[in-house]
Amino acid sequence: MAEKSSEIIKFLLNMKVIATINHNIDKDTAEYIVKEFGHKPVFDEQTSFEKIKVKEKLEGDVKTRPPVVTIMGHVDHGKTSLLDSLRDTNVVSGEHGGITQHIGAYQVATENKRTITFIDTPGHAAFTEMRARGSKITDIVVLVVAADDGIKPQTVEAIKHAKAAKVPIIVAINKCDLPEKNISKIKNEMMQYELIAEDLSGDTLFVEVSALKKINLDKLKESILLQSEILDLKSSFTGQARGVVIESKIDKGKGPVSTILITNGKLKKGDFFVCGDTWGKIRAMISYEGKNIEEALPSTPVEILGMNSSAFAGAEFMVTKSEDEAKEMMKYKKDNSDKNKILAKDKTTLFDNVKEKDELNIIIKSDVQGSSEALKMSINKIEHNEVEAKIILSDIGMINETDVTLAKASNAILIGFNVKPNREAKRLAEEQKIEIKYFNIIYEAIEYVEKSLSGLLEPD
Ligand code: GDP
């Protein structure tokens, strides 16, 4: 740039980043500085790793892929029962006992020979954790609500998580075999969460089912397919495969074993790959039915053997052309993460939020409904030209682990009003470097949000 290095170091110092002339800075920061100094950044040749990363355009044999569904809902409303019953309807595997292998996901065939993939990890934490790691694998959320119990705290939590991930929701009203069912009450209550049934002139699909008596399971599957048609899910069925780790474990005899959900391309036995912080070669692939298979296509879950070490759930999986390429990518990843470490710890998340997004996500936990409402209203009133304050969750009670995970996943600021985090949340926040801001005066909380919007906050 023909600028004095001392000027740049000074500039970095103002951003509270301590660097010397020998330090590497990451691409985003470099780009920012170049622009701040009034120059135009020109990017160097991308490495092959980055080239593959940006290659999102679908090539090859592009076809409609099966939808990937996660079941969420309040405890005891029947998530597990529903998954089990749906698995029983599977005409592909025929007998239920045939599936001995538990691989964290499985596929169900519908009457008209279409397929649906279910992720077998019911629970919001799993859903949000995957998202926190940058992987969006769920296309549709089926929200289970017990007909005799109605909307409960975890139902609301599930709605918020699905909405934050921008994943469409199908409501399955379960236990409809019970005489105490109250369907219209549930439909009415759902309206306040913008889930409006078709018979109330909305466009959310509601299906009345019974997991126990196996009533209307076909209708639920039809609704899932209908929703997936709207989403127009497409992937390439040829070319180097990509995917996401759903589950990982170390098997005593087999070594690291992971379940991968293929998102694009065709995975074949013998392929080399990189995955999270590790790499390997596919030695064997096992289907959800426990069969050895030679190749796997998009939306298919497969258990793979041949990873050099265990990869975390949510890690990105990517086939490489050769062993050398896999090794080169690992090296690149490692070097890059070392470089980023220098800056990562000094970076302020708020600064990033505003720089990259035109929406500032906010999570508020407060002690009482009154203050929660007051805060919400005042924040919604704040006007800003470029950045919009968006409250993705406002709730009563202590800050818990789920709040921290959601903050991480949504890149949100986390505000505690007259509340503290519990011990697990505090630990997780430290681990994930999520800053929790505490206030007991509304005016101060608002001022903080306003400053965050303008990017005016001094980095900590
Ligand atoms: P989860 O906690 O959401 O996974 O719920 P479970 O699947 O474990 O179900 C909780 C309880 O509800 C169990 O005792 C089930 O037998 C019962 N249950 C699940 N589905 C139905 C249903 O359709 N009708 C009735 N009557 N009971 C059900």
Coordinates of N, CA, C and O in Angstrom, one line a residue, residues 283-439:
R283 N -12.5 -46.6 4.0 CA -12.2 -48.1 4.0 C -13.5 -48.9 3.8 O -13.5 -49.9 3.2
A284 N -14.5 -48.4 4.5 CA -15.8 -49.2 4.4 C -16.9 -48.2 4.7 O -16.8 -47.2 5.4
M285 N -18.1 -48.4 4.1 CA -19.3 -47.6 4.3 C -20.4 -48.5 4.7 O -20.6 -49.6 4.0
I286 N -21.1 -48.1 5.7 CA -22.2 -49.0 6.2 C -23.5 -48.1 6.2 O -23.5 -47.0 6.6
S287 N -24.6 -48.7 5.6 CA -25.8 -47.9 5.5 C -26.5 -48.0 6.9 O -26.1 -48.7 7.8
Y288 N -27.6 -47.2 7.0 CA -28.4 -47.2 8.2 C -29.0 -48.5 8.5 O -29.4 -48.8 9.6
E289 N -29.1 -49.4 7.5 CA -29.6 -50.7 7.7 C -28.6 -51.7 8.1 O -28.8 -52.9 8.2
G290 N -27.3 -51.2 8.2 CA -26.3 -52.1 8.6 C -25.6 -52.8 7.5 O -24.9 -53.8 7.7
K291 N -25.9 -52.4 6.2 CA -25.3 -53.1 5.1 C -24.1 -52.4 4.6 O -24.0 -51.2 4.6
N292 N -23.1 -53.2 4.1 CA -22.0 -52.6 3.5 C -22.3 -52.1 2.1 O -23.0 -52.8 1.3
I293 N -22.0 -50.8 1.9 CA -22.3 -50.3 0.6 C -21.1 -49.7 -0.1 O -20.1 -49.4 0.5
E294 N -21.1 -49.5 -1.4 CA -20.0 -49.1 -2.2 C -20.0 -47.6 -2.5 O -19.0 -47.0 -2.6
E295 N -21.3 -47.0 -2.5 CA -21.4 -45.6 -2.8 C -22.6 -45.0 -2.1 O -23.5 -45.8 -1.8
A296 N -22.6 -43.7 -1.9 CA -23.7 -43.1 -1.2 C -24.0 -41.7 -1.9 O -23.1 -41.0 -2.3
L297 N -25.3 -41.4 -2.0 CA -25.7 -40.2 -2.7 C -26.3 -39.2 -1.7 O -26.4 -39.4 -0.6
P298 N -26.6 -37.9 -2.3 CA -27.0 -36.9 -1.4 C -28.2 -37.2 -0.5 O -29.1 -38.0 -0.9
S299 N -28.2 -36.6 0.7 CA -29.2 -36.9 1.8 C -29.1 -38.2 2.4 O -30.0 -38.6 3.2
T300 N -28.1 -39.0 2.0 CA -28.0 -40.4 2.6 C -27.1 -40.3 3.8 O -26.0 -39.7 3.7
P301 N -27.5 -40.9 4.9 CA -26.6 -41.0 6.0 C -25.7 -42.3 5.9 O -26.3 -43.4 5.6
V302 N -24.4 -42.2 6.1 CA -23.6 -43.4 6.1 C -22.6 -43.4 7.2 O -22.1 -42.4 7.6
E303 N -22.3 -44.6 7.7 CA -21.3 -44.7 8.7 C -20.0 -45.0 7.9 O -20.0 -45.9 7.0
I304 N -18.9 -44.3 8.2 CA -17.7 -44.5 7.5 C -16.6 -45.0 8.4 O -16.4 -44.5 9.5
L305 N -15.7 -45.8 7.9 CA -14.5 -46.2 8.6 C -13.3 -45.7 7.8 O -13.4 -45.7 6.5
G306 N -12.3 -45.3 8.4 CA -11.1 -44.9 7.7 C -10.6 -43.5 8.0 O -9.7 -43.0 7.4
M307 N -11.2 -42.9 9.1 CA -10.7 -41.6 9.5 C -9.5 -41.7 10.4 O -9.4 -42.7 11.2
N308 N -8.6 -40.8 10.2 CA -7.3 -41.0 11.0 C -7.5 -40.7 12.5 O -6.9 -41.2 13.3
S309 N -8.4 -39.7 12.8 CA -8.8 -39.5 14.2 C -10.2 -39.1 14.2 O -10.8 -38.8 13.1
S310 N -10.8 -38.9 15.3 CA -12.2 -38.7 15.4 C -12.6 -37.2 15.0 O -11.9 -36.3 15.5
A311 N -13.6 -37.0 14.3 CA -14.1 -35.7 13.9 C -15.3 -35.3 14.8 O -16.1 -36.2 15.1
F312 N -15.4 -34.1 15.1 CA -16.6 -33.6 15.9 C -17.9 -33.6 15.1 O -17.8 -33.4 13.9
A313 N -19.0 -33.7 15.8 CA -20.3 -33.6 15.2 C -20.4 -32.2 14.6 O -20.1 -31.2 15.3
G314 N -20.9 -32.1 13.4 CA -21.1 -30.8 12.8 C -19.9 -30.5 11.9 O -20.0 -29.5 11.1
A315 N -18.8 -31.3 11.9 CA -17.6 -31.0 11.1 C -18.0 -31.2 9.6 O -18.8 -32.0 9.3
E316 N -17.3 -30.4 8.8 CA -17.5 -30.5 7.4 C -16.7 -31.6 6.8 O -15.5 -31.8 7.2
F317 N -17.3 -32.3 5.9 CA -16.6 -33.5 5.3 C -16.4 -33.2 3.8 O -17.4 -32.7 3.1
M318 N -15.3 -33.4 3.2 CA -15.0 -33.1 1.8 C -14.1 -34.1 1.2 O -13.0 -34.3 1.7
V319 N -14.5 -34.7 0.1 CA -13.7 -35.6 -0.6 C -12.6 -34.8 -1.4 O -12.9 -33.8 -2.0
T320 N -11.4 -35.4 -1.5 CA -10.3 -34.7 -2.3 C -10.0 -35.6 -3.4 O -10.3 -36.8 -3.5
K321 N -9.2 -35.0 -4.4 CA -8.8 -35.8 -5.6 C -7.9 -36.9 -5.2 O -7.9 -37.9 -5.9
S322 N -7.0 -36.6 -4.3 CA -6.0 -37.6 -4.0 C -5.5 -37.5 -2.6 O -5.9 -36.6 -1.8
E323 N -4.7 -38.4 -2.2 CA -4.1 -38.4 -0.8 C -3.3 -37.1 -0.6 O -3.4 -36.5 0.4
D324 N -2.5 -36.8 -1.6 CA -1.7 -35.6 -1.5 C -2.5 -34.3 -1.3 O -2.2 -33.5 -0.5
E325 N -3.7 -34.2 -2.0 CA -4.5 -33.1 -1.9 C -5.1 -33.0 -0.4 O -5.2 -31.9 0.2
A326 N -5.5 -34.2 0.1 CA -6.0 -34.2 1.4 C -5.0 -33.7 2.4 O -5.3 -32.9 3.3
K327 N -3.7 -34.2 2.2 CA -2.7 -33.7 3.2 C -2.4 -32.2 3.0 O -2.2 -31.5 4.0
E328 N -2.4 -31.8 1.8 CA -2.1 -30.4 1.5 C -3.2 -29.5 2.2 O -2.9 -28.5 2.8
M329 N -4.4 -29.9 2.1 CA -5.5 -29.2 2.7 C -5.4 -29.1 4.2 O -5.7 -28.1 4.8
M330 N -5.0 -30.3 4.8 CA -4.9 -30.3 6.2 C -3.8 -29.3 6.7 O -4.0 -28.6 7.7
K331 N -2.7 -29.3 5.9 CA -1.6 -28.4 6.2 C -2.1 -26.9 6.1 O -1.9 -26.1 7.0
Y332 N -2.8 -26.6 5.1 CA -3.3 -25.3 4.9 C -4.2 -24.9 6.0 O -4.1 -23.8 6.6
K333 N -5.2 -25.8 6.4 CA -6.1 -25.5 7.5 C -5.4 -25.2 8.8 O -5.7 -24.3 9.5
K334 N -4.3 -26.0 9.0 CA -3.6 -25.9 10.3 C -2.9 -24.6 10.3 O -3.0 -23.8 11.3
D335 N -2.1 -24.3 9.2 CA -1.4 -23.0 9.2 C -2.3 -21.8 9.4 O -2.1 -20.9 10.1
N336 N -3.5 -21.9 8.7 CA -4.4 -20.8 8.8 C -5.0 -20.6 10.1 O -5.2 -19.5 10.6
S337 N -5.3 -21.7 10.8 CA -5.9 -21.6 12.1 C -4.8 -21.1 13.1 O -5.2 -20.3 14.0
D338 N -3.6 -21.4 12.9 CA -2.5 -20.9 13.8 C -2.5 -19.3 13.6 O -2.4 -18.6 14.6
K339 N -2.5 -18.9 12.3 CA -2.5 -17.5 12.1 C -3.6 -16.8 12.7 O -3.5 -15.7 13.3
N340 N -4.8 -17.4 12.5 CA -6.0 -16.7 13.0 C -6.0 -16.6 14.5 O -6.6 -15.6 15.0
K341 N -5.3 -17.5 15.1 CA -5.3 -17.5 16.6 C -4.8 -16.2 17.1 O -5.2 -15.7 18.1
I342 N -3.8 -15.7 16.4 CA -3.1 -14.4 16.9 C -4.2 -13.3 17.0 O -4.2 -12.6 17.9
L343 N -5.1 -13.3 16.0 CA -6.1 -12.2 16.0 C -7.3 -12.6 16.7 O -8.0 -11.7 17.4
A344 N -7.7 -13.9 16.7 CA -9.0 -14.2 17.2 C -9.3 -13.8 18.6 O -10.3 -13.3 18.9
K345 N -8.2 -13.9 19.4 CA -8.5 -13.6 20.8 C -8.7 -12.1 21.1 O -9.2 -11.7 22.1
D346 N -8.2 -11.3 20.1 CA -8.3 -9.9 20.3 C -9.5 -9.3 19.7 O -9.9 -8.2 19.9
K347 N -10.1 -10.1 18.8 CA -11.2 -9.5 18.0 C -12.4 -9.3 18.8 O -12.7 -10.1 19.7
T348 N -13.2 -8.3 18.5 CA -14.4 -8.2 19.3 C -15.5 -8.7 18.4 O -15.6 -8.3 17.2
T349 N -16.4 -9.4 19.0 CA -17.5 -10.0 18.2 C -18.4 -9.0 17.7 O -19.0 -9.0 16.7
L350 N -18.6 -7.9 18.5 CA -19.6 -6.9 18.2 C -19.1 -6.2 16.9 O -19.9 -5.9 16.0
F351 N -17.8 -5.9 16.9 CA -17.3 -5.2 15.8 C -17.6 -6.0 14.5 O -18.0 -5.5 13.5
D352 N -17.4 -7.3 14.6 CA -17.7 -8.2 13.5 C -19.1 -8.2 13.1 O -19.5 -8.2 11.9
N353 N -20.0 -8.3 14.1 CA -21.4 -8.4 13.9 C -21.8 -7.3 13.0 O -22.5 -7.5 12.0
V354 N -21.4 -6.1 13.3 CA -21.8 -4.9 12.6 C -21.2 -4.8 11.2 O -21.8 -4.4 10.3
K355 N -20.0 -5.2 11.2 CA -19.2 -5.1 9.9 C -19.8 -6.0 8.8 O -19.9 -5.7 7.7
E356 N -20.2 -7.2 9.3 CA -20.6 -8.2 8.3 C -22.1 -8.3 8.0 O -22.5 -8.8 7.0
K357 N -22.9 -7.9 9.0 CA -24.3 -8.2 9.0 C -25.1 -6.9 8.9 O -24.7 -5.9 9.5
D358 N -26.2 -6.9 8.3 CA -27.1 -5.8 8.4 C -28.2 -6.0 9.5 O -29.1 -5.2 9.6
E359 N -28.0 -7.1 10.1 CA -29.0 -7.4 11.3 C -28.1 -7.7 12.5 O -27.2 -8.4 12.4
L360 N -28.5 -7.1 13.6 CA -27.8 -7.4 14.8 C -28.7 -8.3 15.7 O -29.7 -7.8 16.1
N361 N -28.3 -9.6 15.8 CA -29.2 -10.5 16.6 C -29.0 -10.3 18.1 O -27.9 -10.1 18.6
I362 N -30.1 -10.3 18.8 CA -30.0 -10.0 20.2 C -30.8 -11.1 21.0 O -31.9 -11.5 20.6
I363 N -30.2 -11.6 22.1 CA -30.9 -12.5 23.0 C -31.0 -11.8 24.4 O -30.0 -11.3 24.9
I364 N -32.2 -11.8 24.9 CA -32.4 -11.2 26.2 C -33.0 -12.2 27.2 O -34.0 -12.8 26.9
K365 N -32.3 -12.3 28.3 CA -32.9 -13.1 29.4 C -33.2 -12.1 30.6 O -32.3 -11.3 30.9
S366 N -34.4 -12.1 31.1 CA -34.6 -11.2 32.2 C -35.3 -11.9 33.4 O -35.7 -13.1 33.2
D367 N -35.4 -11.2 34.5 CA -36.0 -11.8 35.7 C -37.5 -11.9 35.7 O -38.1 -12.8 36.1
V368 N -38.1 -10.8 35.1 CA -39.6 -10.8 35.1 C -40.1 -10.4 33.8 O -39.4 -9.7 33.0
Q369 N -41.4 -10.7 33.5 CA -42.0 -10.5 32.3 C -42.0 -9.0 32.0 O -41.8 -8.6 30.8
G370 N -42.3 -8.2 33.0 CA -42.4 -6.7 32.8 C -41.2 -6.1 32.2 O -41.2 -5.4 31.2
S371 N -40.0 -6.4 32.8 CA -38.8 -5.8 32.3 C -38.5 -6.4 30.9 O -37.9 -5.7 30.0
S372 N -38.8 -7.6 30.7 CA -38.5 -8.3 29.4 C -39.3 -7.5 28.3 O -38.8 -7.2 27.2
E373 N -40.6 -7.3 28.6 CA -41.4 -6.6 27.6 C -40.9 -5.1 27.3 O -40.9 -4.7 26.2
A374 N -40.6 -4.5 28.4 CA -40.1 -3.1 28.3 C -38.9 -3.0 27.5 O -38.8 -2.1 26.6
L375 N -37.9 -3.9 27.7 CA -36.7 -4.0 26.9 C -37.0 -4.2 25.5 O -36.4 -3.6 24.6
K376 N -37.9 -5.2 25.3 CA -38.2 -5.6 23.9 C -38.8 -4.4 23.1 O -38.4 -4.1 22.0
M377 N -39.7 -3.7 23.8 CA -40.3 -2.6 23.1 C -39.4 -1.5 22.8 O -39.3 -0.9 21.7
S378 N -38.5 -1.2 23.8 CA -37.5 -0.1 23.5 C -36.6 -0.5 22.4 O -36.2 0.4 21.6
I379 N -36.1 -1.7 22.4 CA -35.2 -2.1 21.4 C -35.8 -2.1 20.0 O -35.2 -1.6 19.0
N380 N -37.1 -2.5 19.9 CA -37.7 -2.5 18.7 C -37.9 -1.1 18.1 O -38.1 -0.8 17.0
K381 N -37.9 -0.1 19.1 CA -38.1 1.3 18.6 C -36.9 1.9 18.1 O -36.9 3.0 17.4
I382 N -35.7 1.3 18.4 CA -34.5 1.9 18.0 C -34.4 1.9 16.5 O -34.7 0.9 15.8
E383 N -34.1 3.1 15.9 CA -34.0 3.1 14.4 C -32.6 3.4 14.0 O -31.8 4.2 14.6
H384 N -32.1 2.7 13.0 CA -30.8 2.8 12.5 C -30.8 2.6 11.0 O -31.5 1.7 10.5
N385 N -30.0 3.4 10.3 CA -30.1 3.3 8.9 C -29.6 2.0 8.3 O -30.2 1.5 7.3
E386 N -28.5 1.5 8.8 CA -27.9 0.4 8.2 C -28.1 -1.0 8.9 O -28.1 -2.0 8.3
V387 N -28.3 -0.9 10.2 CA -28.3 -2.1 11.0 C -29.7 -2.2 11.7 O -30.1 -1.2 12.3
E388 N -30.2 -3.4 11.6 CA -31.5 -3.6 12.3 C -31.3 -4.4 13.5 O -30.7 -5.5 13.5
A389 N -31.9 -4.0 14.7 CA -31.8 -4.8 15.9 C -32.9 -5.9 15.8 O -34.1 -5.6 15.6
K390 N -32.5 -7.1 16.0 CA -33.5 -8.2 15.8 C -33.4 -9.1 17.1 O -32.4 -9.7 17.3
I391 N -34.5 -9.1 17.8 CA -34.5 -9.9 19.0 C -34.9 -11.3 18.6 O -36.0 -11.5 18.2
I392 N -34.0 -12.2 18.8 CA -34.3 -13.6 18.3 C -34.8 -14.4 19.5 O -35.5 -15.5 19.3
L393 N -34.6 -14.0 20.7 CA -35.1 -14.7 21.9 C -35.2 -13.7 23.0 O -34.3 -13.0 23.3
S394 N -36.4 -13.7 23.7 CA -36.5 -12.9 24.9 C -37.3 -13.8 25.8 O -38.4 -14.2 25.5
D395 N -36.7 -14.1 26.9 CA -37.3 -15.0 27.8 C -37.0 -14.7 29.3 O -36.2 -13.8 29.6
I396 N -37.7 -15.4 30.2 CA -37.5 -15.2 31.6 C -36.7 -16.3 32.2 O -36.8 -17.4 31.7
G397 N -35.8 -16.0 33.1 CA -35.1 -17.0 33.8 C -33.6 -16.8 33.6 O -33.1 -15.9 32.9
M398 N -32.8 -17.7 34.3 CA -31.4 -17.7 34.2 C -30.9 -17.9 32.8 O -31.6 -18.6 32.0
I399 N -29.7 -17.5 32.5 CA -29.1 -17.7 31.2 C -28.6 -19.2 31.3 O -27.8 -19.5 32.2
N400 N -29.0 -20.0 30.3 CA -28.6 -21.4 30.3 C -27.7 -21.7 29.1 O -27.4 -20.8 28.3
E401 N -27.3 -23.0 29.1 CA -26.4 -23.4 28.0 C -27.0 -23.2 26.6 O -26.3 -22.8 25.7
T402 N -28.3 -23.4 26.5 CA -28.9 -23.3 25.2 C -28.9 -21.9 24.7 O -28.7 -21.6 23.5
D403 N -29.0 -20.9 25.6 CA -28.9 -19.5 25.2 C -27.6 -19.2 24.7 O -27.4 -18.5 23.7
V404 N -26.5 -19.7 25.3 CA -25.2 -19.4 24.9 C -24.9 -20.1 23.5 O -24.4 -19.4 22.6
T405 N -25.4 -21.3 23.3 CA -25.2 -22.0 22.1 C -26.0 -21.2 21.0 O -25.5 -21.1 19.8
L406 N -27.2 -20.8 21.3 CA -27.9 -20.0 20.3 C -27.2 -18.7 19.9 O -27.2 -18.3 18.8
A407 N -26.6 -18.1 21.0 CA -25.9 -16.8 20.7 C -24.8 -17.1 19.8 O -24.5 -16.3 18.8
K408 N -24.1 -18.2 20.0 CA -22.9 -18.6 19.1 C -23.4 -18.9 17.7 O -22.9 -18.3 16.7
A409 N -24.5 -19.6 17.6 CA -25.0 -20.1 16.3 C -25.5 -18.9 15.5 O -25.4 -18.8 14.3
S410 N -26.1 -17.9 16.2 CA -26.8 -16.8 15.5 C -25.9 -15.6 15.5 O -26.3 -14.5 15.1
N411 N -24.7 -15.7 16.0 CA -23.8 -14.5 16.1 C -24.5 -13.4 16.8 O -24.5 -12.3 16.4
A412 N -25.1 -13.7 17.9 CA -26.0 -12.7 18.6 C -25.3 -12.1 19.9 O -24.4 -12.8 20.4
I413 N -25.8 -11.0 20.3 CA -25.3 -10.5 21.6 C -26.2 -11.0 22.6 O -27.5 -11.1 22.4
L414 N -25.7 -11.3 23.8 CA -26.4 -12.0 24.8 C -26.5 -11.0 26.0 O -25.5 -10.7 26.6
I415 N -27.8 -10.6 26.4 CA -28.0 -9.7 27.5 C -28.7 -10.3 28.6 O -29.7 -11.0 28.4
G416 N -28.1 -10.2 29.8 CA -28.8 -10.7 31.0 C -29.3 -9.5 31.8 O -28.5 -8.6 32.2
F417 N -30.6 -9.4 32.0 CA -31.2 -8.3 32.7 C -31.7 -8.8 34.1 O -32.6 -9.5 34.2
N418 N -30.9 -8.3 35.1 CA -31.2 -8.8 36.4 C -31.1 -10.3 36.6 O -31.6 -10.9 37.6
V419 N -30.4 -11.0 35.7 CA -30.2 -12.4 35.8 C -28.7 -12.7 35.6 O -28.0 -12.0 34.9
K420 N -28.4 -13.9 36.1 CA -27.0 -14.4 35.9 C -27.1 -15.7 35.1 O -28.1 -16.3 35.1
P421 N -25.9 -16.1 34.6 CA -25.9 -17.4 33.9 C -25.8 -18.5 35.0 O -25.2 -18.3 36.0
N422 N -26.2 -19.7 34.7 CA -25.9 -20.8 35.5 C -24.5 -21.3 35.3 O -23.8 -20.8 34.4
R423 N -24.0 -22.2 36.1 CA -22.6 -22.6 36.0 C -22.2 -23.1 34.7 O -21.2 -22.7 34.1
E424 N -23.0 -24.0 34.1 CA -22.7 -24.6 32.8 C -22.7 -23.5 31.7 O -21.8 -23.5 30.9
A425 N -23.6 -22.6 31.8 CA -23.7 -21.6 30.8 C -22.4 -20.7 30.9 O -21.9 -20.3 29.8
K426 N -22.0 -20.4 32.1 CA -20.9 -19.5 32.3 C -19.6 -20.2 31.7 O -18.8 -19.5 31.0
R427 N -19.5 -21.5 32.0 CA -18.3 -22.2 31.5 C -18.3 -22.3 29.9 O -17.3 -22.0 29.3
L428 N -19.5 -22.5 29.4 CA -19.6 -22.6 27.9 C -19.3 -21.3 27.3 O -18.7 -21.2 26.2
A429 N -19.8 -20.2 27.9 CA -19.6 -18.9 27.3 C -18.1 -18.6 27.3 O -17.6 -18.0 26.3
E430 N -17.4 -19.0 28.4 CA -16.0 -18.7 28.4 C -15.3 -19.5 27.3 O -14.4 -19.0 26.6
E431 N -15.7 -20.8 27.2 CA -15.1 -21.7 26.2 C -15.3 -21.2 24.8 O -14.4 -21.2 24.0
Q432 N -16.6 -20.7 24.5 CA -16.9 -20.3 23.2 C -16.6 -18.9 22.9 O -17.0 -18.3 21.9
K433 N -16.1 -18.2 23.9 CA -15.8 -16.8 23.8 C -17.0 -15.9 23.5 O -17.0 -15.0 22.7
I434 N -18.1 -16.3 24.2 CA -19.3 -15.5 24.0 C -19.4 -14.5 25.2 O -19.3 -15.0 26.4
E435 N -19.5 -13.3 24.9 CA -19.6 -12.3 26.0 C -21.0 -12.1 26.5 O -21.9 -11.9 25.6
I436 N -21.3 -12.2 27.8 CA -22.6 -12.0 28.3 C -22.6 -10.6 28.9 O -21.7 -10.3 29.7
K437 N -23.5 -9.7 28.6 CA -23.6 -8.4 29.1 C -24.7 -8.3 30.2 O -25.8 -8.8 29.9
Y438 N -24.4 -7.8 31.3 CA -25.4 -7.8 32.4 C -25.8 -6.3 32.7 O -25.0 -5.4 32.7
F439 N -27.1 -6.2 32.8 CA -27.6 -4.8 33.2 C -28.7 -4.9 34.2 O -29.3 -6.0 34.3

